[in-house]
Amino acid sequence: MRSALLVIIVLLALPACSPESVPTSTAIPKPTATLVSVDVTRDLVRLIWEVRNGEGRKFEIIRKSHSEPPWKHFATVIPVNGLIQIDDTAAVPGQGYTYRIRIYLTTGDAYLDEVQVEVPL
């Protein structure tokens, strides 16, 4: 009888679980990219994205021409001061292009942003 009583007393003395005692996640936040500037001329497509949570990570820029659909590797970049800038001097006047940012995460590839441009004649 005494041992059963001790168990009850011990259980009543345990602290209740509160929000402060719940462990927090130490996972690295997923990077995000926001397009902040687009400059398209006959000779140059310049795109600038602001990147959050991407410090030290490599990002791949892929591009496809609207007249030739397969996606192709365009550049691999690391953000500088929280920004990714690409200059596409190979874009053809009169063509349309779509650019995407891809990042490789442990949970799989993620596409952060996509932008379409038309290069003037």
CSV table of C-alpha atoms in Angstrom, one decimal:
chain,number,residue,atom,x,y,z
A,1,MET,CA,0.0,0.0,0.0
A,2,ARG,CA,2.8,2.4,0.8
A,3,SER,CA,4.4,2.0,-2.7
A,4,ALA,CA,1.2,2.8,-4.5
A,5,LEU,CA,0.9,6.0,-2.4
A,6,LEU,CA,4.4,7.0,-3.3
A,7,VAL,CA,3.7,6.6,-7.0
A,8,ILE,CA,0.7,8.9,-6.7
A,9,ILE,CA,2.7,11.5,-4.8
A,10,VAL,CA,5.5,11.5,-7.4
A,11,LEU,CA,3.1,11.9,-10.3
A,12,LEU,CA,1.4,14.8,-8.6
A,13,ALA,CA,4.8,16.5,-8.0
A,14,LEU,CA,5.8,16.4,-11.7
A,15,PRO,CA,5.8,19.8,-13.4
A,16,ALA,CA,3.1,20.4,-16.0
A,17,CYS,CA,4.2,20.8,-19.6
A,18,SER,CA,4.1,24.5,-20.5
A,19,PRO,CA,4.8,26.2,-23.8
A,20,GLU,CA,8.1,27.4,-22.5
A,21,SER,CA,9.3,23.8,-22.0
A,22,VAL,CA,8.4,22.6,-25.5
A,23,PRO,CA,11.6,22.1,-27.5
A,24,THR,CA,12.0,24.5,-30.4
A,25,SER,CA,13.1,23.5,-33.9
A,26,THR,CA,16.7,24.0,-34.9
A,27,ALA,CA,16.0,23.5,-38.6
A,28,ILE,CA,17.4,26.0,-41.0
A,29,PRO,CA,14.7,28.2,-42.5
A,30,LYS,CA,13.9,27.6,-46.1
A,31,PRO,CA,15.4,30.3,-48.4
A,32,THR,CA,13.1,32.7,-50.2
A,33,ALA,CA,13.7,34.9,-53.2
A,34,THR,CA,11.9,38.1,-54.2
A,35,LEU,CA,12.4,39.7,-57.5
A,36,VAL,CA,13.4,43.3,-56.9
A,37,SER,CA,14.6,44.5,-60.3
A,38,VAL,CA,14.2,43.7,-64.0
A,39,ASP,CA,16.1,45.6,-66.7
A,40,VAL,CA,15.6,44.3,-70.3
A,41,THR,CA,17.2,46.0,-73.2
A,42,ARG,CA,18.0,44.7,-76.7
A,43,ASP,CA,21.5,43.6,-75.5
A,44,LEU,CA,21.0,42.7,-71.9
A,45,VAL,CA,18.5,41.0,-69.5
A,46,ARG,CA,19.5,41.9,-65.9
A,47,LEU,CA,17.5,40.3,-63.0
A,48,ILE,CA,18.1,40.9,-59.3
A,49,TRP,CA,16.5,39.0,-56.5
A,50,GLU,CA,16.6,39.6,-52.8
A,51,VAL,CA,17.3,36.3,-51.0
A,52,ARG,CA,16.6,35.5,-47.4
A,53,ASN,CA,18.1,32.6,-45.5
A,54,GLY,CA,20.4,31.8,-48.4
A,55,GLU,CA,23.8,32.9,-46.9
A,56,GLY,CA,26.5,30.6,-48.2
A,57,ARG,CA,24.2,28.5,-50.3
A,58,LYS,CA,24.5,27.9,-54.0
A,59,PHE,CA,21.6,28.6,-56.2
A,60,GLU,CA,21.1,27.5,-59.8
A,61,ILE,CA,19.5,29.8,-62.4
A,62,ILE,CA,17.8,27.9,-65.2
A,63,ARG,CA,16.4,29.4,-68.3
A,64,LYS,CA,14.2,28.4,-71.2
A,65,SER,CA,13.4,30.2,-74.4
A,66,HIS,CA,9.7,30.5,-75.2
A,67,SER,CA,10.5,29.1,-78.7
A,68,GLU,CA,12.7,26.2,-77.3
A,69,PRO,CA,10.9,24.9,-74.2
A,70,PRO,CA,13.5,22.7,-72.4
A,71,TRP,CA,15.0,24.2,-69.3
A,72,LYS,CA,18.7,24.7,-69.5
A,73,HIS,CA,21.3,25.6,-66.9
A,74,PHE,CA,22.2,29.3,-67.0
A,75,ALA,CA,24.3,30.0,-64.0
A,76,THR,CA,25.3,28.8,-60.5
A,77,VAL,CA,25.4,31.7,-58.0
A,78,ILE,CA,25.9,32.5,-54.3
A,79,PRO,CA,24.1,35.5,-53.0
A,80,VAL,CA,26.2,38.6,-52.3
A,81,ASN,CA,24.9,40.9,-49.6
A,82,GLY,CA,21.6,39.1,-49.8
A,83,LEU,CA,21.2,39.6,-53.5
A,84,ILE,CA,21.4,37.4,-56.6
A,85,GLN,CA,22.1,39.3,-59.9
A,86,ILE,CA,22.3,37.7,-63.3
A,87,ASP,CA,23.2,39.4,-66.6
A,88,ASP,CA,22.1,37.5,-69.7
A,89,THR,CA,23.9,38.9,-72.7
A,90,ALA,CA,23.1,35.9,-74.8
A,91,ALA,CA,19.4,36.7,-74.9
A,92,VAL,CA,18.2,37.2,-78.5
A,93,PRO,CA,16.3,40.3,-79.5
A,94,GLY,CA,12.6,39.5,-80.2
A,95,GLN,CA,12.6,36.3,-78.0
A,96,GLY,CA,10.9,35.7,-74.8
A,97,TYR,CA,12.6,33.9,-71.8
A,98,THR,CA,11.6,32.4,-68.5
A,99,TYR,CA,14.1,32.3,-65.6
A,100,ARG,CA,13.9,30.2,-62.5
A,101,ILE,CA,15.9,30.0,-59.3
A,102,ARG,CA,16.5,26.4,-58.0
A,103,ILE,CA,18.0,25.5,-54.7
A,104,TYR,CA,19.0,22.0,-53.6
A,105,LEU,CA,17.7,21.2,-50.1
A,106,THR,CA,18.0,18.0,-48.1
A,107,THR,CA,14.3,17.6,-48.6
A,108,GLY,CA,14.6,17.9,-52.4
A,109,ASP,CA,14.8,20.6,-55.0
A,110,ALA,CA,12.9,23.8,-54.5
A,111,TYR,CA,12.0,26.5,-57.1
A,112,LEU,CA,12.0,29.9,-55.4
A,113,ASP,CA,10.9,32.3,-58.1
A,114,GLU,CA,10.1,32.5,-61.8
A,115,VAL,CA,10.1,35.5,-64.1
A,116,GLN,CA,9.2,35.9,-67.8
A,117,VAL,CA,10.7,38.6,-70.0
A,118,GLU,CA,10.4,39.7,-73.6
A,119,VAL,CA,13.6,41.0,-75.2
A,120,PRO,CA,12.8,44.0,-77.5
A,121,LEU,CA,13.9,44.1,-81.1
